[in-house]
C-alpha cells in the first residue's frame, strides 16, 4: 500500500512538472524556429546597414528624426581648409550643426523646452567650484560654477581635445575629422574608455559655437560619418547629445561677475541597460566632475604663461556672432519643434508592432513555469503589459 502511494505521489509530481515546463519548452522551440527563419538586415551585413535612418528613430526630446535624416553623411577624412577662409564642403558642415540646434539649446537653458520636470540628484562643491545635477529618465542636466574664471577660458577648456586627453582619463583618443574656418564647425572622433565589463565606445561628434555677447552656446552631438568605418570594438554610440551654455555669473564670494556658469544637457545611448547606466552615472558622476576644477586651474596657468594654443582651442574662437535679442527670440518663438515631435510620434508603422497577445501569452507561460505565487505572476504580467505598449510604439 505504501509503495503504491509513493508511486502515485511521484507520478503526480512528474505530471505537474511536465505541465509547468512544457510551455517554456514550446516557447524555446518557437524562438529557435523564428530565429532560424528570420534574420535582421543589421545582423546579415552590419557594415552596409542603414543605421542612420533606422537606429535614430529612437526619440530624444532635442534630437528629432527629421533632423538626423537631413544631416549630410560626412565622408571627408582629412582636415581641409583654404587660405580664402572658406572650406570644402562648407555647406554640409554648416547644415550638420545649424540654427535649429541653437534654438533647442536656448529653450533647454531657459527651461522652455516643454519637457517634464527635472529631479535633482546631486549638489556638491569645493572652495572654487559648485556642481549641481538633475535627471529625467536618461537625460541629464547639470550646472557647474567656477570661481575666478572667464567664459572664454572655460569655453576653450572644454573645447580643447588635446588638453582634454591630459585631464580626462576616460578619453583615450581624440582626433579632428573636419573643420571649417568660417563657422568654426568641427567633426571630431572620440574613443572613451569604459569599465572592464564594457567595451570602449566611439563617438563621431559634430560641434559648433554661437557667441551671444559673451554667452557661448556650444552644441555637440552625434553625427553620421561613412568615411570612418564601424567596428565591433570600440562600439560606436550613435545617439549622443552633450550641449552647454557658458556665461558669466556672480561670484559667491563678493557678488561680482567673476565666476563662470556652465549649463550642460546630456544624453547618450551607450548600448547598455538603462538601469545599469543610471547606476553607473550615480556612482561615478562626482568622481569624474571633480577633475574639472584642477584641470581648469592648470589650463589657466599654462595660458597665462604663454603656452601656445592647440588647434581645437583656436577653433573655439571661431564662432557665429548673434545678439542677445536674437537668442531671446529663439527662446520665446513658437516654432514647430514640438509639432514635429508629435508628428513623428504619431507616425507609427503598423507592420513592426509586437503582437500584444504573443507577449501576454509568453508571460502567462513563464509565470506558470517559474512560480505559482501571485507576486511573481503580477510582476511578469506588469512587464508584459509594458512590453505590449512598447511593441505598439515600434
Tab-separated table of C-alpha atoms in Angstrom:
chain	number	residue	atom	x	y	z
A	1	UNK	CA	0.000	0.000	0.000
A	2	UNK	CA	2.861	2.354	0.928
A	3	UNK	CA	4.686	1.570	-2.316
A	4	UNK	CA	1.550	2.290	-4.347
A	5	UNK	CA	1.055	5.666	-2.592
A	6	UNK	CA	4.667	6.635	-3.289
A	7	UNK	CA	4.265	5.823	-6.972
A	8	UNK	CA	1.107	7.933	-7.152
A	9	UNK	CA	2.802	10.886	-5.471
A	10	UNK	CA	5.848	10.689	-7.734
A	11	UNK	CA	3.613	10.385	-10.792
A	12	UNK	CA	1.635	13.458	-9.754
A	13	UNK	CA	4.846	15.428	-9.203
A	14	UNK	CA	6.194	14.457	-12.628
A	15	UNK	CA	2.892	15.306	-14.253
A	16	UNK	CA	2.903	18.745	-12.612
A	17	UNK	CA	6.496	19.326	-13.677
A	18	UNK	CA	5.678	18.393	-17.259
A	19	UNK	CA	2.654	20.702	-17.154
A	20	UNK	CA	4.768	23.610	-15.914
A	21	UNK	CA	7.830	23.038	-18.096
A	22	UNK	CA	6.040	22.217	-21.363
A	23	UNK	CA	5.021	25.849	-22.116
A	24	UNK	CA	8.584	27.004	-21.589
A	25	UNK	CA	9.985	24.386	-23.964
A	26	UNK	CA	7.341	25.263	-26.526
A	27	UNK	CA	8.370	28.913	-26.271
A	28	UNK	CA	12.065	27.988	-26.626
A	29	UNK	CA	11.430	25.820	-29.677
A	30	UNK	CA	9.260	28.537	-31.212
A	31	UNK	CA	12.015	31.098	-30.601
A	32	UNK	CA	14.657	28.857	-32.188
A	33	UNK	CA	12.492	28.302	-35.262
A	34	UNK	CA	11.741	32.010	-35.626
A	35	UNK	CA	15.405	32.913	-35.098
A	36	UNK	CA	16.465	30.409	-37.735
A	37	UNK	CA	13.864	31.548	-40.256
A	38	UNK	CA	14.263	35.313	-39.746
A	39	UNK	CA	17.422	37.390	-39.526
A	40	UNK	CA	17.508	41.211	-39.380
A	41	UNK	CA	19.376	43.150	-42.028
A	42	UNK	CA	21.808	44.601	-39.483
A	43	UNK	CA	22.871	41.086	-38.468
A	44	UNK	CA	23.371	39.938	-42.072
A	45	UNK	CA	25.549	42.885	-43.159
A	46	UNK	CA	26.236	45.383	-40.361
A	47	UNK	CA	28.699	47.440	-42.412
A	48	UNK	CA	26.162	48.266	-45.144
A	49	UNK	CA	23.106	48.598	-42.917
A	50	UNK	CA	21.378	51.984	-42.940
A	51	UNK	CA	21.916	52.738	-39.261
A	52	UNK	CA	21.237	56.452	-39.704
A	53	UNK	CA	17.647	56.086	-40.869
A	54	UNK	CA	16.756	53.142	-38.646
A	55	UNK	CA	18.546	53.455	-35.328
A	56	UNK	CA	17.900	57.186	-34.996
A	57	UNK	CA	14.132	56.668	-34.877
A	58	UNK	CA	14.544	56.396	-31.105
A	59	UNK	CA	13.041	59.534	-29.644
A	60	UNK	CA	15.124	62.100	-27.824
A	61	UNK	CA	13.438	65.431	-26.993
A	62	UNK	CA	16.165	67.580	-28.538
A	63	UNK	CA	17.134	65.174	-31.368
A	64	UNK	CA	14.320	64.684	-33.861
A	65	UNK	CA	14.325	62.015	-36.533
A	66	UNK	CA	13.801	64.621	-39.233
A	67	UNK	CA	16.930	66.479	-38.098
A	68	UNK	CA	19.060	63.386	-38.428
A	69	UNK	CA	17.621	62.500	-41.814
A	70	UNK	CA	18.545	65.953	-43.122
A	71	UNK	CA	22.121	65.805	-41.901
A	72	UNK	CA	24.742	65.203	-44.591
A	73	UNK	CA	26.625	61.943	-44.294
A	74	UNK	CA	30.133	63.157	-43.798
A	75	UNK	CA	32.797	61.413	-45.857
A	76	UNK	CA	35.903	63.640	-45.710
A	77	UNK	CA	38.682	62.057	-43.657
A	78	UNK	CA	41.274	64.832	-43.533
A	79	UNK	CA	41.275	68.366	-42.294
A	80	UNK	CA	40.659	70.658	-45.276
A	81	UNK	CA	40.766	74.455	-45.201
A	82	UNK	CA	41.713	77.085	-47.756
A	83	UNK	CA	43.515	80.405	-47.451
A	84	UNK	CA	40.459	82.317	-48.635
A	85	UNK	CA	38.660	81.468	-45.381
A	86	UNK	CA	36.143	79.101	-46.953
A	87	UNK	CA	36.279	75.349	-46.540
A	88	UNK	CA	35.487	72.378	-48.666
A	89	UNK	CA	32.011	71.056	-48.054
A	90	UNK	CA	31.264	74.240	-46.105
A	91	UNK	CA	27.559	73.918	-46.791
A	92	UNK	CA	27.499	70.409	-45.373
A	93	UNK	CA	29.379	71.470	-42.244
A	94	UNK	CA	27.051	74.416	-41.732
A	95	UNK	CA	23.988	72.185	-42.039
A	96	UNK	CA	25.213	69.443	-39.753
A	97	UNK	CA	25.033	71.775	-36.727
A	98	UNK	CA	22.561	74.546	-37.508
A	99	UNK	CA	20.237	77.213	-36.116
A	100	UNK	CA	17.675	74.608	-35.156
A	101	UNK	CA	20.234	73.096	-32.761
A	102	UNK	CA	20.868	76.546	-31.316
A	103	UNK	CA	17.147	77.036	-30.776
A	104	UNK	CA	16.820	73.693	-28.994
A	105	UNK	CA	19.705	74.537	-26.681
A	106	UNK	CA	18.311	78.012	-25.928
A	107	UNK	CA	14.985	76.522	-24.908
A	108	UNK	CA	16.712	73.958	-22.688
A	109	UNK	CA	18.822	76.627	-20.993
A	110	UNK	CA	15.757	78.717	-20.156
A	111	UNK	CA	13.640	75.615	-19.333
A	112	UNK	CA	11.186	76.338	-22.129
A	113	UNK	CA	11.542	73.026	-23.949
A	114	UNK	CA	8.182	71.701	-22.748
A	115	UNK	CA	9.700	68.577	-21.177
A	116	UNK	CA	8.913	67.032	-17.767
A	117	UNK	CA	10.313	68.427	-14.532
A	118	UNK	CA	13.930	67.741	-13.629
A	119	UNK	CA	14.719	65.704	-10.494
A	120	UNK	CA	17.751	66.865	-8.532
A	121	UNK	CA	20.312	64.137	-7.866
A	122	UNK	CA	23.459	65.944	-6.687
A	123	UNK	CA	24.702	69.182	-5.119
A	124	UNK	CA	28.423	69.186	-4.312
A	125	UNK	CA	31.039	71.880	-4.032
A	126	UNK	CA	34.702	72.672	-3.480
A	127	UNK	CA	36.212	76.037	-2.472
A	128	UNK	CA	36.398	77.108	-6.145
A	129	UNK	CA	33.615	75.100	-7.816
A	130	UNK	CA	29.975	74.163	-7.271
A	131	UNK	CA	28.251	71.322	-9.139
A	132	UNK	CA	24.529	70.540	-9.296
A	133	UNK	CA	22.903	67.772	-11.345
A	134	UNK	CA	19.358	66.801	-12.306
A	135	UNK	CA	17.894	63.988	-14.373
A	136	UNK	CA	14.724	62.856	-16.115
A	137	UNK	CA	14.997	59.262	-17.320
A	138	UNK	CA	18.380	59.116	-19.084
A	139	UNK	CA	18.555	62.837	-19.801
A	140	UNK	CA	20.882	64.775	-17.539
A	141	UNK	CA	21.194	68.457	-16.755
A	142	UNK	CA	23.984	69.994	-14.722
A	143	UNK	CA	25.108	73.418	-13.524
A	144	UNK	CA	28.779	73.986	-12.786
A	145	UNK	CA	30.056	77.311	-11.433
A	146	UNK	CA	33.795	78.009	-11.499
A	147	UNK	CA	35.090	80.843	-9.333
A	148	UNK	CA	37.596	83.307	-10.828
A	149	UNK	CA	37.219	82.063	-14.396
A	150	UNK	CA	36.192	83.886	-17.559
A	151	UNK	CA	33.657	82.438	-20.030
A	152	UNK	CA	36.335	82.435	-22.746
A	153	UNK	CA	38.727	80.370	-20.636
A	154	UNK	CA	36.050	77.808	-19.753
A	155	UNK	CA	34.856	77.669	-23.382
A	156	UNK	CA	38.359	76.896	-24.615
A	157	UNK	CA	38.982	74.425	-21.780
A	158	UNK	CA	36.084	72.163	-22.712
A	159	UNK	CA	36.680	72.563	-26.475
A	160	UNK	CA	40.410	71.718	-26.315
A	161	UNK	CA	40.626	67.998	-27.132
A	162	UNK	CA	44.410	67.939	-26.945
A	163	UNK	CA	44.351	69.184	-23.374
A	164	UNK	CA	41.336	67.006	-22.512
A	165	UNK	CA	43.485	63.929	-23.066
A	166	UNK	CA	45.588	65.100	-20.128
A	167	UNK	CA	42.875	65.626	-17.520
A	168	UNK	CA	40.003	63.377	-18.660
A	169	UNK	CA	41.253	59.813	-18.183
A	170	UNK	CA	38.104	58.388	-19.797
A	171	UNK	CA	39.108	59.784	-23.228
A	172	UNK	CA	41.796	57.577	-24.795
A	173	UNK	CA	41.673	59.036	-28.317
A	174	UNK	CA	40.573	62.338	-29.850
A	175	UNK	CA	41.117	63.482	-33.425
A	176	UNK	CA	39.672	66.027	-35.849
A	177	UNK	CA	37.992	64.669	-38.979
A	178	UNK	CA	36.922	68.012	-40.492
A	179	UNK	CA	36.854	71.674	-39.556
A	180	UNK	CA	35.689	74.936	-41.089
A	181	UNK	CA	37.467	78.272	-40.717
A	182	UNK	CA	34.293	80.235	-41.432
A	183	UNK	CA	31.872	78.930	-38.783
A	184	UNK	CA	34.271	77.002	-36.548
A	185	UNK	CA	32.168	73.871	-37.030
A	186	UNK	CA	34.124	70.690	-36.356
A	187	UNK	CA	33.652	66.962	-36.853
A	188	UNK	CA	35.714	65.044	-34.291
A	189	UNK	CA	36.220	61.452	-33.237
A	190	UNK	CA	36.466	60.376	-29.614
A	191	UNK	CA	37.111	56.982	-28.090
A	192	UNK	CA	36.047	56.733	-24.471
A	193	UNK	CA	37.229	54.096	-22.026
A	194	UNK	CA	34.504	52.169	-20.194
A	195	UNK	CA	34.726	49.817	-17.190
A	196	UNK	CA	36.117	46.317	-17.698
A	197	UNK	CA	32.699	44.751	-18.290
A	198	UNK	CA	32.028	47.031	-21.293
A	199	UNK	CA	33.995	47.605	-24.451
A	200	UNK	CA	35.235	51.110	-25.248
A	201	UNK	CA	32.850	53.465	-27.047
A	202	UNK	CA	33.473	55.524	-30.173
A	203	UNK	CA	31.825	58.902	-30.848
A	204	UNK	CA	31.624	60.857	-34.094
A	205	UNK	CA	30.696	64.339	-32.929
A	206	UNK	CA	29.618	67.467	-34.789
A	207	UNK	CA	30.072	70.692	-32.815
A	208	UNK	CA	29.740	74.445	-33.199
A	209	UNK	CA	29.712	77.565	-31.007
A	210	UNK	CA	27.435	80.625	-31.086
A	211	UNK	CA	28.565	83.775	-29.284
A	212	UNK	CA	25.665	85.806	-27.876
A	213	UNK	CA	27.506	88.762	-26.333
A	214	UNK	CA	29.892	86.558	-24.287
A	215	UNK	CA	27.299	83.898	-23.576
A	216	UNK	CA	28.580	80.913	-25.532
A	217	UNK	CA	26.115	78.294	-26.780
A	218	UNK	CA	28.152	75.171	-27.553
A	219	UNK	CA	26.333	72.409	-29.433
A	220	UNK	CA	27.921	68.955	-29.611
A	221	UNK	CA	26.020	65.941	-30.898
A	222	UNK	CA	26.494	62.612	-32.668
A	223	UNK	CA	26.558	62.821	-36.479
A	224	UNK	CA	26.797	60.185	-39.251
A	225	UNK	CA	30.181	59.689	-40.923
A	226	UNK	CA	30.544	56.926	-43.504
A	227	UNK	CA	34.259	57.561	-44.017
A	228	UNK	CA	35.050	56.196	-40.552
A	229	UNK	CA	34.051	52.513	-40.730
A	230	UNK	CA	32.229	50.819	-37.895
A	231	UNK	CA	33.974	48.176	-35.834
A	232	UNK	CA	32.735	45.756	-33.229
A	233	UNK	CA	35.230	47.338	-30.822
A	234	UNK	CA	35.107	50.145	-29.948
A	235	UNK	CA	31.344	50.225	-30.296
A	236	UNK	CA	30.005	53.399	-31.896
A	237	UNK	CA	27.488	55.495	-29.957
A	238	UNK	CA	25.054	56.965	-32.498
A	239	UNK	CA	22.636	58.740	-30.180
A	240	UNK	CA	24.714	61.348	-28.394
A	241	UNK	CA	23.868	64.888	-27.292
A	242	UNK	CA	26.003	66.962	-24.930
A	243	UNK	CA	25.444	70.704	-25.368
A	244	UNK	CA	26.016	73.528	-22.961
A	245	UNK	CA	25.918	77.267	-22.342
A	246	UNK	CA	28.918	79.108	-20.866
A	247	UNK	CA	28.334	82.549	-19.349
A	248	UNK	CA	29.483	84.854	-16.565
A	249	UNK	CA	27.597	84.852	-13.232
A	250	UNK	CA	28.024	86.480	-9.842
A	251	UNK	CA	30.646	85.025	-7.545
A	252	UNK	CA	29.519	83.595	-4.230
A	253	UNK	CA	32.491	85.349	-2.609
A	254	UNK	CA	31.972	89.023	-3.491
A	255	UNK	CA	28.810	89.119	-5.625
A	256	UNK	CA	30.828	90.325	-8.633
A	257	UNK	CA	30.582	88.861	-12.154
A	258	UNK	CA	33.866	86.989	-11.791
A	259	UNK	CA	32.507	83.435	-11.818
A	260	UNK	CA	31.536	81.329	-14.831
A	261	UNK	CA	28.492	79.083	-15.166
A	262	UNK	CA	28.208	76.034	-17.419
A	263	UNK	CA	24.693	74.670	-18.027
A	264	UNK	CA	25.033	71.233	-19.615
A	265	UNK	CA	22.371	68.982	-21.167
A	266	UNK	CA	23.474	65.432	-21.865
A	267	UNK	CA	22.001	62.265	-23.326
A	268	UNK	CA	23.595	59.204	-24.882
A	269	UNK	CA	22.600	55.641	-25.659
A	270	UNK	CA	25.662	53.640	-24.610
A	271	UNK	CA	24.147	50.304	-25.589
A	272	UNK	CA	23.814	49.002	-22.027
A	273	UNK	CA	20.647	48.503	-19.924
A	274	UNK	CA	19.191	51.783	-18.737
A	275	UNK	CA	19.155	50.831	-15.052
A	276	UNK	CA	22.833	49.860	-15.235
A	277	UNK	CA	23.594	53.179	-16.945
A	278	UNK	CA	21.710	55.129	-14.279
A	279	UNK	CA	23.588	53.309	-11.511
A	280	UNK	CA	26.908	53.968	-13.208
A	281	UNK	CA	26.131	57.670	-13.566
A	282	UNK	CA	25.081	57.993	-9.933
A	283	UNK	CA	28.166	56.187	-8.646
A	284	UNK	CA	30.768	57.750	-10.917
A	285	UNK	CA	29.447	61.264	-11.540
A	286	UNK	CA	31.239	63.177	-8.791
A	287	UNK	CA	34.477	61.262	-9.335
A	288	UNK	CA	34.538	62.499	-12.935
A	289	UNK	CA	33.244	66.020	-12.259
A	290	UNK	CA	35.695	66.902	-9.507
A	291	UNK	CA	38.523	66.662	-12.076
A	292	UNK	CA	37.118	69.709	-13.896
A	293	UNK	CA	38.399	72.293	-11.448
A	294	UNK	CA	42.057	71.244	-11.043
A	295	UNK	CA	42.235	70.682	-14.800
A	296	UNK	CA	40.872	74.178	-15.432
A	297	UNK	CA	43.344	75.801	-12.993
A	298	UNK	CA	46.351	74.127	-14.635
A	299	UNK	CA	44.973	75.126	-18.054
A	300	UNK	CA	44.684	78.752	-16.887
A	301	UNK	CA	48.240	78.777	-15.531
A	302	UNK	CA	49.584	77.424	-18.825
A	303	UNK	CA	47.641	80.023	-20.800
A	304	UNK	CA	48.911	82.806	-18.522
A	305	UNK	CA	52.485	81.610	-19.027
A	306	UNK	CA	52.118	81.996	-22.798
A	307	UNK	CA	51.748	78.346	-23.824
A	308	UNK	CA	50.691	78.036	-27.499
A	309	UNK	CA	47.044	77.271	-28.199
A	310	UNK	CA	46.055	73.962	-29.726
A	311	UNK	CA	44.128	73.804	-32.993
A	312	UNK	CA	40.895	72.973	-31.124
A	313	UNK	CA	41.346	75.958	-28.784
A	314	UNK	CA	41.909	78.207	-31.795
A	315	UNK	CA	38.730	76.825	-33.393
A	316	UNK	CA	36.771	77.717	-30.248
A	317	UNK	CA	37.498	81.360	-31.035
A	318	UNK	CA	35.865	80.963	-34.468
A	319	UNK	CA	32.143	81.130	-33.809
A	320	UNK	CA	28.910	82.619	-35.059
A	321	UNK	CA	28.080	86.008	-33.536
A	322	UNK	CA	24.445	86.571	-32.591
A	323	UNK	CA	22.762	89.189	-30.430
A	324	UNK	CA	21.173	88.562	-27.035
A	325	UNK	CA	17.863	89.737	-28.501
A	326	UNK	CA	18.129	87.078	-31.193
A	327	UNK	CA	18.665	84.394	-28.564
A	328	UNK	CA	15.644	85.619	-26.611
A	329	UNK	CA	13.571	85.458	-29.792
A	330	UNK	CA	14.594	81.816	-30.202
A	331	UNK	CA	13.658	81.057	-26.607
A	332	UNK	CA	10.202	82.623	-26.966
A	333	UNK	CA	9.457	81.545	-30.514
A	334	UNK	CA	6.552	79.200	-31.094
A	335	UNK	CA	8.435	77.064	-33.564
A	336	UNK	CA	7.286	73.763	-34.916
A	337	UNK	CA	9.718	71.740	-32.815
A	338	UNK	CA	7.051	70.243	-30.582
A	339	UNK	CA	4.725	69.852	-33.558
A	340	UNK	CA	7.414	67.896	-35.396
A	341	UNK	CA	7.937	65.673	-32.354
A	342	UNK	CA	4.216	64.996	-32.057
A	343	UNK	CA	4.019	64.240	-35.777
A	344	UNK	CA	6.965	61.858	-35.536
A	345	UNK	CA	5.436	60.075	-32.552
A	346	UNK	CA	2.089	59.742	-34.334
A	347	UNK	CA	3.628	58.192	-37.448
A	348	UNK	CA	3.652	54.660	-36.073
A	349	UNK	CA	4.170	51.941	-38.686
A	350	UNK	CA	1.716	49.149	-38.136
A	351	UNK	CA	3.790	46.413	-39.690
A	352	UNK	CA	6.512	46.465	-36.996
A	353	UNK	CA	4.372	46.214	-33.870
A	354	UNK	CA	4.811	43.308	-31.496
A	355	UNK	CA	1.544	41.367	-31.142
A	356	UNK	CA	0.248	42.036	-27.674
A	357	UNK	CA	-1.345	38.580	-27.467
A	358	UNK	CA	2.042	36.950	-28.088
A	359	UNK	CA	3.690	38.965	-25.324
A	360	UNK	CA	0.936	38.357	-22.784
A	361	UNK	CA	0.788	34.676	-23.721
A	362	UNK	CA	4.519	34.323	-23.216
A	363	UNK	CA	4.242	35.949	-19.816
A	364	UNK	CA	1.490	33.523	-18.783
A	365	UNK	CA	3.611	30.565	-19.839
A	366	UNK	CA	6.629	31.905	-17.997
A	367	UNK	CA	4.643	32.641	-14.867
A	368	UNK	CA	3.241	29.119	-14.799
A	369	UNK	CA	6.690	27.664	-15.319
A	370	UNK	CA	8.615	29.619	-12.707
A	371	UNK	CA	6.292	30.013	-9.783
A	372	UNK	CA	2.655	29.760	-8.772
A	373	UNK	CA	2.956	32.725	-6.419
A	374	UNK	CA	0.835	35.786	-7.011
A	375	UNK	CA	3.781	38.184	-6.656
A	376	UNK	CA	5.801	36.541	-9.426
A	377	UNK	CA	2.824	36.461	-11.764
A	378	UNK	CA	1.930	40.074	-11.019
A	379	UNK	CA	5.478	41.207	-11.787
A	380	UNK	CA	5.618	39.233	-15.038
A	381	UNK	CA	2.209	40.433	-16.175
A	382	UNK	CA	3.267	44.016	-15.423
A	383	UNK	CA	6.405	43.588	-17.504
A	384	UNK	CA	4.399	42.025	-20.313
A	385	UNK	CA	1.944	44.887	-20.276
A	386	UNK	CA	4.816	47.360	-20.623
A	387	UNK	CA	6.330	45.382	-23.463
A	388	UNK	CA	2.955	45.231	-25.136
A	389	UNK	CA	2.805	49.029	-25.066
A	390	UNK	CA	6.437	49.202	-26.211
A	391	UNK	CA	5.681	46.917	-29.129
A	392	UNK	CA	2.920	49.191	-30.321
A	393	UNK	CA	5.354	52.118	-30.311
A	394	UNK	CA	7.939	50.406	-32.521
